[in-house]
Tab-separated table of C-alpha atoms and ligand atoms in Angstrom:
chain	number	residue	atom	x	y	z
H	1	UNK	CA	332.773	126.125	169.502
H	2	UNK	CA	329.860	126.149	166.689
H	3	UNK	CA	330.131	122.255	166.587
H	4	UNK	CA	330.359	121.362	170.033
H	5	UNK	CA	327.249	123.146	171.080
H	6	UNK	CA	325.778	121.799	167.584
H	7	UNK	CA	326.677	118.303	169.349
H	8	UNK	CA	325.878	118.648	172.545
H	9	UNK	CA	322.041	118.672	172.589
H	10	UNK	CA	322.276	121.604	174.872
H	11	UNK	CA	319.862	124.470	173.633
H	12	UNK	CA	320.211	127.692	175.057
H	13	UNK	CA	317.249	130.134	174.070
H	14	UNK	CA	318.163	133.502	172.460
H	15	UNK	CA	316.041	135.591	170.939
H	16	UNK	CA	318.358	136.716	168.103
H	17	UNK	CA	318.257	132.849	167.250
H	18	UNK	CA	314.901	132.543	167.334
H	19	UNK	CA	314.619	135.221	164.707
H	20	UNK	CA	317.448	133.706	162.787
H	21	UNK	CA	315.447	130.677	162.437
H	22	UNK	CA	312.095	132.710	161.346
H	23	UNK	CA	313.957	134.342	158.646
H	24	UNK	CA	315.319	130.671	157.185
H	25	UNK	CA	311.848	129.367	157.290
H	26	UNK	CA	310.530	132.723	155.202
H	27	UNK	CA	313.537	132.478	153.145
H	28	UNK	CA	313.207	128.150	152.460
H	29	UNK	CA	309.135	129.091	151.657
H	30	UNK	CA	310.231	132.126	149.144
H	31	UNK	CA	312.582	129.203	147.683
H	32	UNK	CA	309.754	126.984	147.055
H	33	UNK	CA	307.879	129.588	145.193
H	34	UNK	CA	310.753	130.290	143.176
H	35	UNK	CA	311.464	127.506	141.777
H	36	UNK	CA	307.626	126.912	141.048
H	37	UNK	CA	307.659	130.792	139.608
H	38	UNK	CA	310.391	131.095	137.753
H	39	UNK	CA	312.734	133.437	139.301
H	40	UNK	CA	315.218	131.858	138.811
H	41	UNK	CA	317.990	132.386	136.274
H	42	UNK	CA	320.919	130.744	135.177
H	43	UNK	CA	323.425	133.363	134.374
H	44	UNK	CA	326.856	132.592	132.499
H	45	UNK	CA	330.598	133.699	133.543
H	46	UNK	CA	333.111	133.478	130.637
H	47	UNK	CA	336.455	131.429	131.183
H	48	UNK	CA	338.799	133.034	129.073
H	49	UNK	CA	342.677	131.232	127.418
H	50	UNK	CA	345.527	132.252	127.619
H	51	UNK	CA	345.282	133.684	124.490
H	52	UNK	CA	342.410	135.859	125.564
H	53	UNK	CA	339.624	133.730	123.589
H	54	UNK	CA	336.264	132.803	125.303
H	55	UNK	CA	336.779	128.825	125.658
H	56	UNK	CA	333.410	128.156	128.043
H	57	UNK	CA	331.542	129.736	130.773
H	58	UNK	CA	330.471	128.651	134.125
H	59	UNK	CA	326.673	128.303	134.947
H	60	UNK	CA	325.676	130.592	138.142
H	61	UNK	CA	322.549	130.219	139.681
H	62	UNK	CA	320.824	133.870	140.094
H	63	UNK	CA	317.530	134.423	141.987
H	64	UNK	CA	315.247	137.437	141.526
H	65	UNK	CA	313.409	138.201	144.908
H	66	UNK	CA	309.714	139.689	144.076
H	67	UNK	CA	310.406	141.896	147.472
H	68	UNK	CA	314.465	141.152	148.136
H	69	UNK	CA	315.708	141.827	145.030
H	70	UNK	CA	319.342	139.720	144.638
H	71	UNK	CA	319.689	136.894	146.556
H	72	UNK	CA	322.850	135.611	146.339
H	73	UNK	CA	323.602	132.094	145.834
H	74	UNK	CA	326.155	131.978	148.229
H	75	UNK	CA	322.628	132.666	150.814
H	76	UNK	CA	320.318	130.251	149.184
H	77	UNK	CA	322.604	127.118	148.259
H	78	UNK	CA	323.203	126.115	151.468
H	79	UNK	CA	319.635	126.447	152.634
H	80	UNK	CA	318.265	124.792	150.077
H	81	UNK	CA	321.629	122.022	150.656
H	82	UNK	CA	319.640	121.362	154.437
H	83	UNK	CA	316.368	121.531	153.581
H	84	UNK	CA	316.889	118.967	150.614
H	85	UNK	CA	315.085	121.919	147.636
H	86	UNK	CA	319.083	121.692	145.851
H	87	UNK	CA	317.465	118.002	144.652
H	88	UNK	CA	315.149	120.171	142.635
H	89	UNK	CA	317.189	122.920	141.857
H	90	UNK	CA	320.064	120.436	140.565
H	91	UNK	CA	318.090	119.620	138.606
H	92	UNK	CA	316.517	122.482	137.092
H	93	UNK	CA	320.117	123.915	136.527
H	94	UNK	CA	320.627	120.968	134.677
H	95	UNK	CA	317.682	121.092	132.586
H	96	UNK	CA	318.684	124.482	131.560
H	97	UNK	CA	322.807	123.865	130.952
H	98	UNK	CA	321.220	121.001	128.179
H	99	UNK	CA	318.828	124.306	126.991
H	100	UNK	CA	322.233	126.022	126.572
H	101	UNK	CA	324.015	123.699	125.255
H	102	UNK	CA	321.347	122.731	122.543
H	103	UNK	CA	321.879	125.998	121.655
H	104	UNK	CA	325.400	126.304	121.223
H	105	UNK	CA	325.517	123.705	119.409
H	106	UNK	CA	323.149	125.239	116.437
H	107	UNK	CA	326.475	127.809	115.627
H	108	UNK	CA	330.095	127.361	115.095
H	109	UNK	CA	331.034	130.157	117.085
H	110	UNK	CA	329.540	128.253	120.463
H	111	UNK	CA	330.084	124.560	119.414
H	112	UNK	CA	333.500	124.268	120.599
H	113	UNK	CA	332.639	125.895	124.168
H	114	UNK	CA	332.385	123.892	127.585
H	115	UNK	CA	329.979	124.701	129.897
H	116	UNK	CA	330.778	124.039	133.474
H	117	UNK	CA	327.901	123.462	136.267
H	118	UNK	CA	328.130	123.612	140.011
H	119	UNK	CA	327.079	120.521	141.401
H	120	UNK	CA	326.303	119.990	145.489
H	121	UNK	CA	327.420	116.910	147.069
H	122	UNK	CA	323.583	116.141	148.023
H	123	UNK	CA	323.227	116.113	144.506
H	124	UNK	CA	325.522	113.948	143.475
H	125	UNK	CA	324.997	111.624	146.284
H	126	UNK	CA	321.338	111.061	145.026
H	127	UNK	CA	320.815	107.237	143.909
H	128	UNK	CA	319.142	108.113	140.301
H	129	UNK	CA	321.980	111.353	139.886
H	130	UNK	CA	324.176	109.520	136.844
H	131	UNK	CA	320.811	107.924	135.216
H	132	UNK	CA	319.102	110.991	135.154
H	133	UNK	CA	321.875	113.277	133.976
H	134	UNK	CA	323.024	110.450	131.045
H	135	UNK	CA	319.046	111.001	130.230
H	136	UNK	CA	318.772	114.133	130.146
H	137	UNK	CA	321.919	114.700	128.038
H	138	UNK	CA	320.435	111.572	125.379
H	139	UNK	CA	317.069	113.443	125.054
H	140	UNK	CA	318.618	116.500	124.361
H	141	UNK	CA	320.697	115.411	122.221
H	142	UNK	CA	323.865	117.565	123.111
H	143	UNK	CA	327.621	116.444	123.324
H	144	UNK	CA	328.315	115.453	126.952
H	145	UNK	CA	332.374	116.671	126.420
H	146	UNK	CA	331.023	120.091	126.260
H	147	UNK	CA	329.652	119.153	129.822
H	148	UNK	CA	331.780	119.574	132.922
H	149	UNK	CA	330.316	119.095	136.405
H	150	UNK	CA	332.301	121.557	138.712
H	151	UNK	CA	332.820	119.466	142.218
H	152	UNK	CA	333.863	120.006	145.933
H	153	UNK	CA	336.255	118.349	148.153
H	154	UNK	CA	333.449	118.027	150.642
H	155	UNK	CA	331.974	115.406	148.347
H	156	UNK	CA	335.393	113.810	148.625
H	157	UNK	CA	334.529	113.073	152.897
H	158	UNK	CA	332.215	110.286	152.526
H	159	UNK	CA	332.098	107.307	150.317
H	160	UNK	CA	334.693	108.215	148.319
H	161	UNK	CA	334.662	105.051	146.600
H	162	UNK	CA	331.068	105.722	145.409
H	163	UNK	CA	331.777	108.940	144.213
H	164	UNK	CA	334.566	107.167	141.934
H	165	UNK	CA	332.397	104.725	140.636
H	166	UNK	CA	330.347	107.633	139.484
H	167	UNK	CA	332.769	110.030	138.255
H	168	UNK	CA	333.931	106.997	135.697
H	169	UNK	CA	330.661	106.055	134.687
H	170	UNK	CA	330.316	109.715	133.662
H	171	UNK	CA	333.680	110.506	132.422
H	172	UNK	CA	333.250	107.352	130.178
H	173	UNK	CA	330.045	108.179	128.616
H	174	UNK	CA	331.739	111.528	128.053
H	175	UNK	CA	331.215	114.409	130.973
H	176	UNK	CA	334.203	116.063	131.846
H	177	UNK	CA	335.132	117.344	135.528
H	178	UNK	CA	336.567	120.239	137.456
H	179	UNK	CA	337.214	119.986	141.592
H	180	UNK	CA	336.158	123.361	142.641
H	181	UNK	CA	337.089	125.615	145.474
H	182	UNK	CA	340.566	123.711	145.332
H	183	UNK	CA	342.796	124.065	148.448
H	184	UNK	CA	339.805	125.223	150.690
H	185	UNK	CA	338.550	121.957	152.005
H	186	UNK	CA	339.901	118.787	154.108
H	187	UNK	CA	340.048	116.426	151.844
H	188	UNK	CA	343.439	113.812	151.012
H	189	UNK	CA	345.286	114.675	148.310
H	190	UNK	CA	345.294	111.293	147.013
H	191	UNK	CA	341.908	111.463	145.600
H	192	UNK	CA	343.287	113.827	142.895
H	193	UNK	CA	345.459	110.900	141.310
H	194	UNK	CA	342.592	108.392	141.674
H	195	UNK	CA	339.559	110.491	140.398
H	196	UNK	CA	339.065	110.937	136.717
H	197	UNK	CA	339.783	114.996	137.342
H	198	UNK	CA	340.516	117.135	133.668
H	199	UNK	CA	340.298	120.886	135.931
H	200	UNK	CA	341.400	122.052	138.912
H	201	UNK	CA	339.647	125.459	140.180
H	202	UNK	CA	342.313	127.479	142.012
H	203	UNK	CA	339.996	129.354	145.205
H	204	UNK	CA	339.349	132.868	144.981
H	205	UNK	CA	340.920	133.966	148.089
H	206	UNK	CA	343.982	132.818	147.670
H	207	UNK	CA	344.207	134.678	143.846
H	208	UNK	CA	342.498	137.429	146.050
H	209	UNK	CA	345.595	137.950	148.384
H	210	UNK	CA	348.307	136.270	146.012
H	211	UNK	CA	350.046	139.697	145.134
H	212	UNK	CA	350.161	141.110	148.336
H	213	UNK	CA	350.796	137.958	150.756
H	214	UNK	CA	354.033	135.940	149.761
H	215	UNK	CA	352.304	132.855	151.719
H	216	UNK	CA	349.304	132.898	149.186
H	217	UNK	CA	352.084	133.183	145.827
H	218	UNK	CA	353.528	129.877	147.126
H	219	UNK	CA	350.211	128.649	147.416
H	220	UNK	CA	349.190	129.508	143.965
H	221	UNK	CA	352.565	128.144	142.919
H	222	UNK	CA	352.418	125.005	144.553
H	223	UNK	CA	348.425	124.492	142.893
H	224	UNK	CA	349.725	124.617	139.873
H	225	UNK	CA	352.660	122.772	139.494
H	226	UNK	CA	350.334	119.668	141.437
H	227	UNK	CA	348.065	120.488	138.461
H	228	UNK	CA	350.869	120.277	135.928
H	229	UNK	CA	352.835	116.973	137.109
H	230	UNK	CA	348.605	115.454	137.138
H	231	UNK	CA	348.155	117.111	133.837
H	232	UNK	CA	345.462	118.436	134.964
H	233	UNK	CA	344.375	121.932	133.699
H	234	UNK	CA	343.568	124.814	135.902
H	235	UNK	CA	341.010	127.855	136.419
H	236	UNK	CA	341.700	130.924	138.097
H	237	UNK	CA	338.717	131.843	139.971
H	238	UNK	CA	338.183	135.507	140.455
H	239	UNK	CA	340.495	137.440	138.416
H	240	UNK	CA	340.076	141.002	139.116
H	241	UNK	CA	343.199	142.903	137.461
H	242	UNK	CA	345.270	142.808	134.406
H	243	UNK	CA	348.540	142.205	137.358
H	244	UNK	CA	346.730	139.149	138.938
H	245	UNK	CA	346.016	137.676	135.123
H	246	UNK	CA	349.678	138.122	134.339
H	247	UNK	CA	350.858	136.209	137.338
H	248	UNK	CA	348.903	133.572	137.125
H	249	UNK	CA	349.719	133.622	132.855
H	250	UNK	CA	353.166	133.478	134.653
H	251	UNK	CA	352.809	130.661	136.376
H	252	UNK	CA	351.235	128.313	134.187
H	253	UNK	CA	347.908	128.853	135.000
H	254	UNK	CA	345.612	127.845	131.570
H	255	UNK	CA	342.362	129.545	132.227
H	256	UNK	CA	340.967	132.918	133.403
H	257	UNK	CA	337.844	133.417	135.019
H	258	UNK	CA	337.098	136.945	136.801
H	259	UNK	CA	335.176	140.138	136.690
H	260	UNK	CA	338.528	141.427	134.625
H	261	UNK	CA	337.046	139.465	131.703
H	262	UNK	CA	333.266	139.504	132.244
H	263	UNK	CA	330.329	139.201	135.056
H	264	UNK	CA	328.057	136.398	135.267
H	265	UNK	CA	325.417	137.668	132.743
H	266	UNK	CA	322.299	136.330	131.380
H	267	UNK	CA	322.801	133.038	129.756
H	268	UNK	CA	321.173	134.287	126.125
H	269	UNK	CA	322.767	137.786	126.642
H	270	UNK	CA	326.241	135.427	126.749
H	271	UNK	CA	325.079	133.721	123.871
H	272	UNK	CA	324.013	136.427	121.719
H	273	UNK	CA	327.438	138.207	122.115
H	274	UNK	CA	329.086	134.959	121.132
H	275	UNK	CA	326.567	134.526	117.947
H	276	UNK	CA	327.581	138.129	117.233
H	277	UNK	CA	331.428	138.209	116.618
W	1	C2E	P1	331.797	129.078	142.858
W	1	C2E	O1	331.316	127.946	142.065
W	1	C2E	O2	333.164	128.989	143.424
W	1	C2E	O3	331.643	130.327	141.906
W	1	C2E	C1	332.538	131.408	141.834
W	1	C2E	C2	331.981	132.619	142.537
W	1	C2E	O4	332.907	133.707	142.377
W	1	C2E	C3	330.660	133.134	141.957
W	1	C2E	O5	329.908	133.654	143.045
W	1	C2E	C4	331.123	134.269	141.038
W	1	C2E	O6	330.087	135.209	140.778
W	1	C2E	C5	332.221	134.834	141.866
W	1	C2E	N1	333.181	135.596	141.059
W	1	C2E	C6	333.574	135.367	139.792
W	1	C2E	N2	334.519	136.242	139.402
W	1	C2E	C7	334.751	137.035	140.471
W	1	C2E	C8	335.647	138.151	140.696
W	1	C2E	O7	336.426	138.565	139.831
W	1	C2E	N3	335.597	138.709	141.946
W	1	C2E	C9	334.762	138.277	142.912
W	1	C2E	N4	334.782	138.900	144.079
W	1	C2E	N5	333.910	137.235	142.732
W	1	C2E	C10	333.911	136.628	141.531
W	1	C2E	P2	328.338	133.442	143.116
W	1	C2E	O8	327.768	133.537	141.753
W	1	C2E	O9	327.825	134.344	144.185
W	1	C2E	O10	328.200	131.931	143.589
W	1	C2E	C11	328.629	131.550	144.868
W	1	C2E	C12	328.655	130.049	144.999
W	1	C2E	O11	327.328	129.533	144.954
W	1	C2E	C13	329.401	129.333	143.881
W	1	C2E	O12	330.804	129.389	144.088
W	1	C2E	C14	328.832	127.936	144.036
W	1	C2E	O13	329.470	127.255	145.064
W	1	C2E	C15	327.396	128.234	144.434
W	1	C2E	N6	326.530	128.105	143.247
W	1	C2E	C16	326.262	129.019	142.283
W	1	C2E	N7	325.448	128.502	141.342
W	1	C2E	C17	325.208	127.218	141.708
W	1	C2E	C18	324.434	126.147	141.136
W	1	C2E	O14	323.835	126.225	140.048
W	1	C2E	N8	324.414	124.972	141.833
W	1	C2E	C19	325.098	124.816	143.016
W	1	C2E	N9	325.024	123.630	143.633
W	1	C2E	N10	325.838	125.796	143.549
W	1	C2E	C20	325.897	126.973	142.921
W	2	MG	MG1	332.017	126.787	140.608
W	3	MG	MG1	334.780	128.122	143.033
W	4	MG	MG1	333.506	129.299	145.660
């Protein structure tokens, strides 16, 4: 219904929509001024083995609202995905995952970790997206296989062939990858024997509703055995209890990310506590 009126050209005024569309331009504004401020913050989620150690983290974006407090990414990304500001923020996430990983790599404790990104299909659709990151990663002078750019099927819609060309060009000079969100979108399944994938991402909801829906075990079944016969690895995404992380352990699942291990914190509090042990 949402896409038909989206395509029919037919406007219908309400004032609810009208205010709707006041509070995105406020918000896109406030977005602008983050970015330019600093508010925002790059916080870190551990992703945790099967034999309980710390292997990596994945890099969440975080912004601190002078008046709003918290805005959640899941708000802000795809806003700033319409109005074009993700080109920006991409890159400023990216700038501070090669800050991170500079880091890391000054201790033993952290040189062995991977750090995963979120990357929006806008952003990786962007002409100068391979040159820049390859740069950025050469300046820096950190080890691109502690790199992994976390993807979505949506990316997978359009120009698929493209998005290959990329994915080797990066996977040769070293980058790893992870398809996130798996099993949520539309893509073919075909892409996942073509594309240079190392990580699968199995989707929250259905490790959400795995224990108490038999149709969402299969699911989680069926992900990872596709994972296994692609030797491809896999991430649990939102782990919340010790029974979830022994089903999954269970099944074959390799990784463990979830508030049962740790919350996104902030990316030197992360690093401190690694620097620690
Ligand atoms: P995602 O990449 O699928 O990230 C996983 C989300 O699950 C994160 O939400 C994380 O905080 C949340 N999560 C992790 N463990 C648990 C758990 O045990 N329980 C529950 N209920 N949730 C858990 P978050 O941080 O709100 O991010 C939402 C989405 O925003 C991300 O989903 C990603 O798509 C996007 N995003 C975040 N940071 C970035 C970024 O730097 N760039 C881009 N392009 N997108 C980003
Ligand atoms: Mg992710
Ligand atoms: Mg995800
Ligand atoms: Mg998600």
């Amino acid at each position: 219904a949402k896409l038909n009126h989206h395509h029919s050209g037919i406007e219908i005024f309400r004032p609810e929509l009208a205010e709707q569309a006041a509070q995105r331009i406020a918000l896109e504004t406030d977005l602008r001024q983050a970015l330019k401020h600093n508010q925002l913050q790059l916080f870190l989620q551990s992703q945790v083995n099967i034999q309980g150690e710390v292997a990596g983290a994945e890099g969440l974006l975080r912004w601190q609202h002078p008046q709003r407090g918290f805005v959640s990414p899941a708000e802000f990304i795809p806003l700033a995905e319409d109005t074009g500001l993700i080109i920006p923020i991409g890159r400023w996430v990216i700038e501070q995952a090669c800050v991170i990983l500079k880091r890391w790599q000054e201790r033993a404790e952290t040189q062995n970790l991977t750090l995963a990104i979120n990357v929006s299909g806008r952003q990786f659709q962007q002409p100068d997206f391979v040159d820049n990151l390859i740069r950025q990663i050469q300046q820096t002078g950190i080890n691109p296989n502690q790199l992994k750019l976390e993807i979505t099927e949506s990316l997978l819609l359009h120009d698929v062939e493209l998005v290959a060309e990329k994915m080797k060009l990066l996977t040769e000079f070293g980058v790893h990858f992870a398809i996130d969100d798996f099993g949520t979108g539309y893509s073919s399944l075909s892409y996942l024997a073509e594309l240079p994938f190392e990580t699968l991402k199995i989707d929250i909801s259905f490790v959400r509703d795995m224990l108490t829906q038999p149709s969402m075990a299969s699911i989680v079944k069926a992900i990872i055995q596709l994972a296994e016969s692609l030797q491809l690895t896999t991430v649990a995404e939102g782990v919340e209890t010790h029974e979830q992380a022994a089903y999954l352990k269970q099944l074959g699942c390799h990784t463990f990310q979830g508030f049962l291990f740790s919350r996104p914190t902030p990316a030197e509090v992360f690093t401190q506590e690694r620097h620690k042990r």
